[in-house]
Amino acid sequence: MSRYYATINQPLGQRNVVQEYDSALIWVTVLLLGFGMVMVYSASIAIAEASRSTGNNAFYYLSRHAAYVLVSLVAGAIVFQVPLRIWQRAAPILFVIGLVLLTLVLIPGIGREVNGSRRWLSLGIANLQPSELMKLCAVLYAADYTARKAAFMHSLRKGFLPMAGVMLLTGGLLLREPDFGSFAVITVIAMGILFLGGMNWRLFAGLIVMLVIGFLLLIWSSPYRMQRVIGFMDPWADPYGKGYQLSHALIAFGRGEWFGVGLGASVEKLFYLPEAHTDFLLAVIAEELGFAGVLVLTLLFAWIVWRAFAIGRRAGELERPYATLVAQGIGLWIGVQTIINMGVNMGMLPTKGLTLPLLSFGGSAILAICCALAVLLRIDWENRQLMRGFTV
C-alpha cells in the first residue's frame, strides 16, 4: 500500500517503471518461462535425437518451444495495450468465437486427431488447441455475466441457469473431443467466478454436490475414463499397461529424493516416461531437481495465484467489479490447472491431458496463459492509474 501512496506523492517525472507496473509479477513469469525452456530441452533431447519425425535434431522441441514463447510474449504485449473495458464489451463475442472453434475441431477434415483425441486445428506451421484459448474466453465471459447479473446471484433461475446452459454446451463440445481436463478447469473457473460474484452459498453448495455426482457419472459411463481411474488407484497392478505412465512418473519422483540427480541426468526421460516434455514435465523436474525444485516451483505458482487475488481485491476496493472477477478468475485458472497437473504427476489424481502452466511444451497453452497474465497486468496498471487520479 505504501508503494501506491509513494507513487501518488512523487512528481510525474520521477515515477519509474517499477511503480507503474507489477515488476515482480513480470519477472516471476519470465523466470518460469525461462525455466520451462531449460526443462523442456532436458526432457525432450533424447526423444528428439532418436525420432525421424524431428530429423534427429536434438534442438527440435527447444527451438519450437522458444518460438512459442516468443510469439506468446509478443501477443501478451499487444493484449496489455487493450483497456479492460474493451475486453468486457468483447467478452460475449470472444466466447462465441471460442465455441465456433471448439465446433470446428470436431469436423472431420478440419480438426486434427492425435492419439484418439480431436483437439487441434492445423495452422500449417503449428497446431492451435481451441480448448486452451477457451479458458481465457470463459474467464472474460463469466466475469462479464456475473458483473451484469449481480442483482440476481441469489436466484437459481435468473442467476445460475443461464450460465449453466452455456457451460453445458461448452462441456458437451469438450467431452466430444474428448478433453475432460479442460472441461474440469473451465467448470471450476465459471463456478468459482459465480461464487466470488455473490452467489448464495447454499445454492453453491448444492451445485458442488451436483457437479461431483455429474463427474462421477461421466467417469462411470466411459470405459476409457474408468480405466484411467483404475490405473490411477493402483498403477503397480498393471505397470506395463494402464499404470505404465504413472508408475514411471512415481519412479522419477522417488529417484529425485531431496535435491535430485542433477540437471540433465534424468533416466525416466530416456524413452521410459511418455509425454515427458508436456503433461509429465513435473516428473522430470522432480527427478533432476528433487523435492527442493518442486517446492520452489510450487511456491512460485502459489505467489502468482496470491498476486492475482490481491490485484482483484484492489480492483474491488476501487469499485471495479468486472476487473475484480477477471483477476480472481485468472488466479483460479492458474491455481486449479497447476494443482491438477501436479496431482496427476504425483499419482494423487487420474491422468488428464493438462499441461503445467508456463512450463510444459505446447504453443496454445503458453499463448493463452501469457495473454491471461497480460490482462492481469493491465488490471493492476489501471488500478494504479486510478489511485493516482487518472482515468482509464
Tab-separated table of C-alpha atoms in Angstrom:
chain	number	residue	atom	x	y	z
A	1	MET	CA	0.000	0.000	0.000
A	2	SER	CA	2.892	2.367	0.767
A	3	ARG	CA	4.212	1.902	-2.770
A	4	TYR	CA	0.944	3.228	-4.188
A	5	TYR	CA	0.884	6.297	-1.975
A	6	ALA	CA	4.563	6.928	-2.671
A	7	THR	CA	3.758	6.969	-6.370
A	8	ILE	CA	0.903	9.430	-5.898
A	9	ASN	CA	3.108	11.859	-3.959
A	10	GLN	CA	6.011	11.807	-6.424
A	11	PRO	CA	6.403	14.332	-9.245
A	12	LEU	CA	5.414	12.887	-12.610
A	13	GLY	CA	8.978	12.906	-13.949
A	14	GLN	CA	10.241	10.773	-11.051
A	15	ARG	CA	7.715	7.973	-11.409
A	16	ASN	CA	9.524	4.903	-12.650
A	17	VAL	CA	8.599	1.619	-14.275
A	18	VAL	CA	8.656	-0.328	-11.006
A	19	GLN	CA	5.863	1.871	-9.668
A	20	GLU	CA	3.904	1.881	-12.915
A	21	TYR	CA	3.864	-1.906	-13.352
A	22	ASP	CA	3.920	-5.005	-11.193
A	23	SER	CA	7.559	-5.786	-11.923
A	24	ALA	CA	7.583	-8.783	-9.564
A	25	LEU	CA	4.786	-10.489	-11.493
A	26	ILE	CA	6.595	-9.816	-14.772
A	27	TRP	CA	9.883	-11.261	-13.517
A	28	VAL	CA	8.288	-14.352	-11.977
A	29	THR	CA	6.529	-15.015	-15.282
A	30	VAL	CA	9.766	-14.582	-17.249
A	31	LEU	CA	11.597	-16.801	-14.745
A	32	LEU	CA	9.042	-19.603	-15.157
A	33	LEU	CA	9.092	-19.301	-18.951
A	34	GLY	CA	12.891	-19.460	-18.985
A	35	PHE	CA	12.967	-22.388	-16.586
A	36	GLY	CA	10.374	-24.125	-18.730
A	37	MET	CA	12.606	-23.798	-21.792
A	38	VAL	CA	15.505	-25.378	-19.920
A	39	MET	CA	13.395	-28.278	-18.659
A	40	VAL	CA	11.619	-28.865	-21.987
A	41	TYR	CA	15.040	-29.182	-23.614
A	42	SER	CA	16.265	-31.512	-20.887
A	43	ALA	CA	13.133	-33.682	-21.068
A	44	SER	CA	12.961	-33.852	-24.874
A	45	ILE	CA	16.566	-34.090	-26.041
A	46	ALA	CA	16.697	-37.895	-26.098
A	47	ILE	CA	13.411	-38.418	-27.933
A	48	ALA	CA	14.209	-35.598	-30.383
A	49	GLU	CA	17.573	-37.142	-31.277
A	50	ALA	CA	16.040	-40.583	-31.805
A	51	SER	CA	12.946	-39.581	-33.802
A	52	ARG	CA	12.894	-39.423	-37.583
A	53	SER	CA	9.942	-37.009	-37.474
A	54	THR	CA	12.227	-34.423	-35.858
A	55	GLY	CA	15.078	-35.060	-38.279
A	56	ASN	CA	17.114	-36.435	-35.369
A	57	ASN	CA	17.557	-32.838	-34.251
A	58	ALA	CA	18.220	-32.608	-30.520
A	59	PHE	CA	17.060	-28.971	-30.518
A	60	TYR	CA	13.771	-29.657	-32.320
A	61	TYR	CA	11.438	-29.247	-29.336
A	62	LEU	CA	13.540	-26.495	-27.762
A	63	SER	CA	13.501	-24.375	-30.932
A	64	ARG	CA	9.737	-24.780	-31.354
A	65	HIS	CA	9.123	-24.079	-27.679
A	66	ALA	CA	11.289	-20.942	-27.866
A	67	ALA	CA	9.267	-19.782	-30.870
A	68	TYR	CA	6.028	-20.396	-28.941
A	69	VAL	CA	7.333	-18.366	-26.003
A	70	LEU	CA	8.420	-15.502	-28.246
A	71	VAL	CA	5.058	-15.359	-30.044
A	72	SER	CA	3.236	-15.552	-26.701
A	73	LEU	CA	5.259	-12.687	-25.217
A	74	VAL	CA	4.544	-10.524	-28.265
A	75	ALA	CA	0.841	-11.426	-28.032
A	76	GLY	CA	0.888	-10.610	-24.318
A	77	ALA	CA	2.442	-7.199	-25.011
A	78	ILE	CA	-0.355	-6.477	-27.508
A	79	VAL	CA	-3.077	-7.703	-25.144
A	80	PHE	CA	-1.726	-5.443	-22.401
A	81	GLN	CA	-2.413	-2.378	-24.556
A	82	VAL	CA	-6.153	-3.112	-24.690
A	83	PRO	CA	-8.208	-1.378	-21.942
A	84	LEU	CA	-10.234	-3.743	-19.779
A	85	ARG	CA	-13.494	-2.043	-20.754
A	86	ILE	CA	-12.842	-3.237	-24.337
A	87	TRP	CA	-12.355	-6.811	-23.123
A	88	GLN	CA	-15.640	-6.576	-21.230
A	89	ARG	CA	-17.542	-5.415	-24.293
A	90	ALA	CA	-15.904	-8.100	-26.437
A	91	ALA	CA	-16.333	-10.933	-23.907
A	92	PRO	CA	-19.599	-12.402	-25.342
A	93	ILE	CA	-18.214	-12.225	-28.891
A	94	LEU	CA	-14.951	-13.877	-27.869
A	95	PHE	CA	-16.884	-16.629	-26.112
A	96	VAL	CA	-18.956	-17.309	-29.238
A	97	ILE	CA	-15.761	-17.416	-31.308
A	98	GLY	CA	-14.391	-19.945	-28.817
A	99	LEU	CA	-17.499	-22.103	-29.241
A	100	VAL	CA	-17.135	-21.942	-33.030
A	101	LEU	CA	-13.509	-23.090	-32.788
A	102	LEU	CA	-14.495	-25.954	-30.479
A	103	THR	CA	-17.098	-26.983	-33.062
A	104	LEU	CA	-14.627	-26.806	-35.961
A	105	VAL	CA	-12.296	-29.177	-34.106
A	106	LEU	CA	-14.953	-31.902	-34.256
A	107	ILE	CA	-15.465	-31.678	-38.030
A	108	PRO	CA	-13.558	-34.428	-39.904
A	109	GLY	CA	-11.031	-32.950	-42.273
A	110	ILE	CA	-10.740	-29.739	-40.239
A	111	GLY	CA	-9.941	-30.953	-36.739
A	112	ARG	CA	-6.682	-32.861	-36.310
A	113	GLU	CA	-6.742	-36.134	-34.378
A	114	VAL	CA	-3.779	-37.248	-32.256
A	115	ASN	CA	-3.759	-40.339	-30.005
A	116	GLY	CA	-7.520	-40.756	-30.323
A	117	SER	CA	-8.354	-37.158	-29.357
A	118	ARG	CA	-9.545	-34.491	-31.783
A	119	ARG	CA	-8.389	-31.286	-30.090
A	120	TRP	CA	-6.329	-29.370	-32.645
A	121	LEU	CA	-6.758	-27.154	-35.684
A	122	SER	CA	-3.851	-27.243	-38.122
A	123	LEU	CA	-2.389	-23.836	-38.976
A	124	GLY	CA	0.301	-25.239	-41.249
A	125	ILE	CA	3.423	-24.439	-39.235
A	126	ALA	CA	1.718	-25.172	-35.900
A	127	ASN	CA	-1.446	-26.558	-34.325
A	128	LEU	CA	-3.989	-24.492	-32.420
A	129	GLN	CA	-5.778	-26.049	-29.437
A	130	PRO	CA	-9.048	-24.089	-29.021
A	131	SER	CA	-9.755	-25.510	-25.562
A	132	GLU	CA	-6.755	-23.580	-24.192
A	133	LEU	CA	-7.973	-20.273	-25.608
A	134	MET	CA	-11.473	-21.123	-24.383
A	135	LYS	CA	-10.210	-20.953	-20.791
A	136	LEU	CA	-9.399	-17.271	-21.237
A	137	CYS	CA	-12.705	-16.676	-23.036
A	138	ALA	CA	-14.510	-18.399	-20.138
A	139	VAL	CA	-12.845	-16.090	-17.597
A	140	LEU	CA	-13.768	-12.947	-19.536
A	141	TYR	CA	-17.333	-14.075	-20.247
A	142	ALA	CA	-18.128	-15.471	-16.778
A	143	ALA	CA	-16.830	-12.274	-15.167
A	144	ASP	CA	-18.923	-10.125	-17.520
A	145	TYR	CA	-22.034	-12.246	-16.918
A	146	THR	CA	-21.597	-12.164	-13.138
A	147	ALA	CA	-20.967	-8.412	-13.080
A	148	ARG	CA	-24.093	-7.772	-15.184
A	149	LYS	CA	-26.245	-10.198	-13.183
A	150	ALA	CA	-25.007	-9.170	-9.749
A	151	ALA	CA	-28.544	-8.417	-8.580
A	152	PHE	CA	-29.694	-11.957	-9.468
A	153	MET	CA	-26.867	-14.011	-7.948
A	154	HIS	CA	-29.247	-15.357	-5.279
A	155	SER	CA	-31.675	-16.630	-7.912
A	156	LEU	CA	-31.356	-20.109	-9.394
A	157	ARG	CA	-33.486	-19.261	-12.428
A	158	LYS	CA	-32.131	-15.795	-13.262
A	159	GLY	CA	-28.620	-16.064	-11.905
A	160	PHE	CA	-27.352	-19.611	-12.356
A	161	LEU	CA	-29.372	-21.446	-15.007
A	162	PRO	CA	-28.410	-19.190	-17.976
A	163	MET	CA	-24.707	-19.671	-17.191
A	164	ALA	CA	-25.262	-23.384	-16.569
A	165	GLY	CA	-26.771	-23.746	-20.039
A	166	VAL	CA	-23.805	-22.054	-21.667
A	167	MET	CA	-21.342	-24.179	-19.685
A	168	LEU	CA	-23.212	-27.388	-20.571
A	169	LEU	CA	-22.892	-26.507	-24.248
A	170	THR	CA	-19.181	-25.828	-23.796
A	171	GLY	CA	-18.737	-29.026	-21.781
A	172	GLY	CA	-20.546	-31.078	-24.394
A	173	LEU	CA	-18.165	-29.868	-27.105
A	174	LEU	CA	-15.105	-30.503	-24.928
A	175	LEU	CA	-16.227	-34.012	-23.991
A	176	ARG	CA	-16.717	-34.875	-27.648
A	177	GLU	CA	-13.014	-34.256	-28.318
A	178	PRO	CA	-12.571	-35.664	-25.585
A	179	ASP	CA	-10.862	-33.172	-23.257
A	180	PHE	CA	-12.109	-33.922	-19.754
A	181	GLY	CA	-9.274	-31.948	-18.148
A	182	SER	CA	-10.125	-28.664	-19.873
A	183	PHE	CA	-13.808	-29.269	-19.108
A	184	ALA	CA	-12.973	-29.584	-15.407
A	185	VAL	CA	-10.849	-26.406	-15.409
A	186	ILE	CA	-13.446	-24.319	-17.275
A	187	THR	CA	-16.194	-25.581	-14.954
A	188	VAL	CA	-14.178	-24.552	-11.890
A	189	ILE	CA	-13.492	-21.140	-13.454
A	190	ALA	CA	-17.180	-20.476	-14.179
A	191	MET	CA	-18.478	-21.759	-10.843
A	192	GLY	CA	-15.703	-20.019	-8.916
A	193	ILE	CA	-16.425	-16.647	-10.536
A	194	LEU	CA	-20.151	-17.035	-9.840
A	195	PHE	CA	-19.391	-17.760	-6.177
A	196	LEU	CA	-16.930	-14.860	-5.886
A	197	GLY	CA	-19.541	-12.654	-7.543
A	198	GLY	CA	-22.004	-13.234	-4.716
A	199	MET	CA	-23.867	-16.475	-5.412
A	200	ASN	CA	-25.855	-17.750	-2.421
A	201	TRP	CA	-23.656	-20.208	-0.522
A	202	ARG	CA	-26.453	-22.757	-0.032
A	203	LEU	CA	-27.139	-22.751	-3.753
A	204	PHE	CA	-23.410	-23.026	-4.433
A	205	ALA	CA	-23.041	-25.996	-2.044
A	206	GLY	CA	-25.903	-27.773	-3.797
A	207	LEU	CA	-24.274	-27.145	-7.168
A	208	ILE	CA	-20.978	-28.573	-5.927
A	209	VAL	CA	-22.771	-31.784	-4.912
A	210	MET	CA	-24.450	-31.944	-8.327
A	211	LEU	CA	-21.120	-31.383	-10.088
A	212	VAL	CA	-19.435	-34.149	-8.118
A	213	ILE	CA	-22.255	-36.538	-8.994
A	214	GLY	CA	-22.056	-35.431	-12.631
A	215	PHE	CA	-18.288	-36.012	-12.808
A	216	LEU	CA	-18.706	-39.464	-11.249
A	217	LEU	CA	-21.391	-40.351	-13.808
A	218	LEU	CA	-19.149	-39.163	-16.647
A	219	ILE	CA	-16.351	-41.395	-15.391
A	220	TRP	CA	-18.649	-44.371	-14.823
A	221	SER	CA	-20.266	-44.056	-18.266
A	222	SER	CA	-16.951	-44.067	-20.140
A	223	PRO	CA	-14.760	-47.221	-20.168
A	224	TYR	CA	-11.816	-45.034	-21.239
A	225	ARG	CA	-12.132	-42.771	-18.193
A	226	MET	CA	-12.867	-45.703	-15.905
A	227	GLN	CA	-9.629	-47.383	-16.967
A	228	ARG	CA	-7.697	-44.218	-16.164
A	229	VAL	CA	-9.231	-44.079	-12.698
A	230	ILE	CA	-8.447	-47.750	-12.060
A	231	GLY	CA	-4.894	-47.249	-13.270
A	232	PHE	CA	-4.518	-44.195	-11.043
A	233	MET	CA	-5.754	-46.009	-7.925
A	234	ASP	CA	-3.180	-48.815	-8.249
A	235	PRO	CA	-0.664	-48.210	-11.070
A	236	TRP	CA	1.500	-51.118	-9.885
A	237	ALA	CA	-1.292	-53.605	-10.568
A	238	ASP	CA	-0.615	-53.180	-14.294
A	239	PRO	CA	2.760	-51.369	-14.564
A	240	TYR	CA	3.179	-52.273	-18.254
A	241	GLY	CA	-0.384	-51.361	-19.225
A	242	LYS	CA	-2.851	-48.911	-17.652
A	243	GLY	CA	-0.406	-47.900	-14.933
A	244	TYR	CA	2.684	-47.548	-17.138
A	245	GLN	CA	2.854	-43.749	-17.369
A	246	LEU	CA	2.022	-43.098	-13.725
A	247	SER	CA	4.343	-45.792	-12.394
A	248	HIS	CA	7.296	-44.253	-14.234
A	249	ALA	CA	6.316	-40.771	-13.026
A	250	LEU	CA	6.375	-42.072	-9.458
A	251	ILE	CA	9.755	-43.714	-10.073
A	252	ALA	CA	11.039	-40.316	-11.253
A	253	PHE	CA	9.810	-38.671	-8.050
A	254	GLY	CA	11.403	-41.412	-5.984
A	255	ARG	CA	14.762	-41.105	-7.726
A	256	GLY	CA	14.803	-37.340	-7.204
A	257	GLU	CA	14.692	-37.568	-3.399
A	258	TRP	CA	15.545	-34.230	-1.729
A	259	PHE	CA	17.818	-32.468	-4.226
A	260	GLY	CA	17.568	-34.525	-7.414
A	261	VAL	CA	20.039	-36.431	-9.552
A	262	GLY	CA	21.205	-33.273	-11.310
A	263	LEU	CA	20.026	-31.168	-14.252
A	264	GLY	CA	20.020	-33.293	-17.411
A	265	ALA	CA	20.663	-36.562	-15.544
A	266	SER	CA	17.108	-37.954	-15.611
A	267	VAL	CA	16.792	-41.614	-16.593
A	268	GLU	CA	12.999	-41.685	-16.925
A	269	LYS	CA	13.073	-39.228	-19.837
A	270	LEU	CA	15.107	-41.775	-21.829
A	271	PHE	CA	12.077	-43.380	-23.520
A	272	TYR	CA	10.553	-44.656	-20.267
A	273	LEU	CA	8.168	-41.823	-19.361
A	274	PRO	CA	5.748	-40.879	-22.174
A	275	GLU	CA	4.952	-37.185	-22.682
A	276	ALA	CA	7.934	-36.223	-20.532
A	277	HIS	CA	8.165	-32.742	-22.075
A	278	THR	CA	4.422	-31.999	-21.956
A	279	ASP	CA	1.979	-33.351	-19.360
A	280	PHE	CA	4.625	-35.073	-17.222
A	281	LEU	CA	7.317	-32.410	-17.221
A	282	LEU	CA	6.994	-32.081	-13.440
A	283	ALA	CA	8.143	-35.695	-13.009
A	284	VAL	CA	11.381	-34.893	-14.850
A	285	ILE	CA	11.812	-31.744	-12.743
A	286	ALA	CA	11.315	-33.838	-9.603
A	287	GLU	CA	13.878	-36.406	-10.744
A	288	GLU	CA	16.522	-33.871	-11.730
A	289	LEU	CA	15.979	-31.187	-9.060
A	290	GLY	CA	14.303	-33.205	-6.311
A	291	PHE	CA	11.838	-32.112	-3.667
A	292	ALA	CA	13.603	-28.755	-3.369
A	293	GLY	CA	12.986	-27.930	-7.033
A	294	VAL	CA	9.322	-28.937	-6.873
A	295	LEU	CA	8.838	-26.933	-3.671
A	296	VAL	CA	10.310	-23.759	-5.184
A	297	LEU	CA	8.148	-24.222	-8.271
A	298	THR	CA	5.032	-24.709	-6.128
A	299	LEU	CA	5.793	-21.544	-4.153
A	300	LEU	CA	6.203	-19.516	-7.351
A	301	PHE	CA	2.820	-20.671	-8.666
A	302	ALA	CA	1.234	-20.029	-5.263
A	303	TRP	CA	2.649	-16.500	-5.327
A	304	ILE	CA	1.145	-15.829	-8.778
A	305	VAL	CA	-2.265	-17.019	-7.575
A	306	TRP	CA	-1.987	-14.890	-4.433
A	307	ARG	CA	-0.962	-11.887	-6.527
A	308	ALA	CA	-3.935	-12.361	-8.865
A	309	PHE	CA	-6.340	-12.328	-5.925
A	310	ALA	CA	-4.553	-9.321	-4.395
A	311	ILE	CA	-4.911	-7.392	-7.664
A	312	GLY	CA	-8.572	-8.401	-7.779
A	313	ARG	CA	-9.106	-7.254	-4.209
A	314	ARG	CA	-7.532	-3.886	-5.028
A	315	ALA	CA	-9.852	-3.540	-8.038
A	316	GLY	CA	-12.795	-4.283	-5.746
A	317	GLU	CA	-11.742	-1.504	-3.396
A	318	LEU	CA	-11.737	0.802	-6.413
A	319	GLU	CA	-15.303	-0.330	-7.278
A	320	ARG	CA	-14.321	-2.237	-10.417
A	321	PRO	CA	-16.399	-5.456	-10.170
A	322	TYR	CA	-15.539	-6.788	-13.630
A	323	ALA	CA	-11.808	-6.266	-13.099
A	324	THR	CA	-12.082	-7.962	-9.712
A	325	LEU	CA	-13.706	-11.080	-11.141
A	326	VAL	CA	-11.360	-11.308	-14.136
A	327	ALA	CA	-8.264	-11.096	-11.922
A	328	GLN	CA	-9.586	-13.687	-9.485
A	329	GLY	CA	-10.762	-15.900	-12.355
A	330	ILE	CA	-7.234	-15.897	-13.797
A	331	GLY	CA	-5.909	-16.816	-10.361
A	332	LEU	CA	-8.410	-19.695	-10.153
A	333	TRP	CA	-7.443	-20.913	-13.626
A	334	ILE	CA	-3.695	-20.978	-12.955
A	335	GLY	CA	-4.132	-22.420	-9.475
A	336	VAL	CA	-6.539	-25.206	-10.454
A	337	GLN	CA	-4.614	-26.245	-13.565
A	338	THR	CA	-1.342	-26.300	-11.618
A	339	ILE	CA	-2.899	-28.409	-8.846
A	340	ILE	CA	-4.386	-30.871	-11.339
A	341	ASN	CA	-1.120	-31.253	-13.280
A	342	MET	CA	0.913	-31.702	-10.111
A	343	GLY	CA	-1.678	-34.091	-8.683
A	344	VAL	CA	-1.559	-36.223	-11.842
A	345	ASN	CA	2.238	-36.328	-11.818
A	346	MET	CA	2.281	-37.363	-8.152
A	347	GLY	CA	-0.408	-40.012	-8.544
A	348	MET	CA	-2.954	-38.089	-6.494
A	349	LEU	CA	-5.374	-37.551	-9.415
A	350	PRO	CA	-6.299	-39.592	-12.513
A	351	THR	CA	-4.270	-38.864	-15.643
A	352	LYS	CA	-5.529	-35.802	-17.544
A	353	GLY	CA	-4.184	-34.047	-20.607
A	354	LEU	CA	-3.358	-30.784	-18.844
A	355	THR	CA	-0.020	-29.028	-19.132
A	356	LEU	CA	1.910	-27.300	-16.360
A	357	PRO	CA	1.251	-23.561	-16.913
A	358	LEU	CA	4.127	-21.563	-18.437
A	359	LEU	CA	6.458	-24.581	-18.411
A	360	SER	CA	5.205	-27.543	-20.466
A	361	PHE	CA	5.743	-27.793	-24.223
A	362	GLY	CA	2.678	-26.576	-26.118
A	363	GLY	CA	2.090	-23.359	-28.025
A	364	SER	CA	-1.627	-22.843	-27.390
A	365	ALA	CA	-1.300	-23.292	-23.627
A	366	ILE	CA	1.588	-20.840	-23.338
A	367	LEU	CA	-0.179	-18.329	-25.584
A	368	ALA	CA	-3.368	-18.468	-23.506
A	369	ILE	CA	-1.570	-18.132	-20.159
A	370	CYS	CA	0.639	-15.258	-21.352
A	371	CYS	CA	-2.413	-13.392	-22.656
A	372	ALA	CA	-4.211	-14.007	-19.351
A	373	LEU	CA	-1.261	-12.672	-17.347
A	374	ALA	CA	-1.129	-9.649	-19.670
A	375	VAL	CA	-4.784	-8.954	-18.839
A	376	LEU	CA	-3.907	-9.318	-15.147
A	377	LEU	CA	-1.049	-6.836	-15.525
A	378	ARG	CA	-3.422	-4.468	-17.315
A	379	ILE	CA	-5.867	-4.635	-14.404
A	380	ASP	CA	-3.059	-3.837	-11.969
A	381	TRP	CA	-1.832	-0.974	-14.163
A	382	GLU	CA	-5.326	0.507	-14.362
A	383	ASN	CA	-5.684	0.171	-10.578
A	384	ARG	CA	-2.516	2.207	-10.124
A	385	GLN	CA	-3.660	4.853	-12.602
A	386	LEU	CA	-6.968	5.243	-10.778
A	387	MET	CA	-5.221	5.602	-7.438
A	388	ARG	CA	-3.159	8.400	-8.942
A	389	GLY	CA	-6.358	10.150	-10.019
A	390	PHE	CA	-6.159	9.343	-13.732
A	391	THR	CA	-8.942	7.828	-15.835
A	392	VAL	CA	-8.565	4.515	-17.667
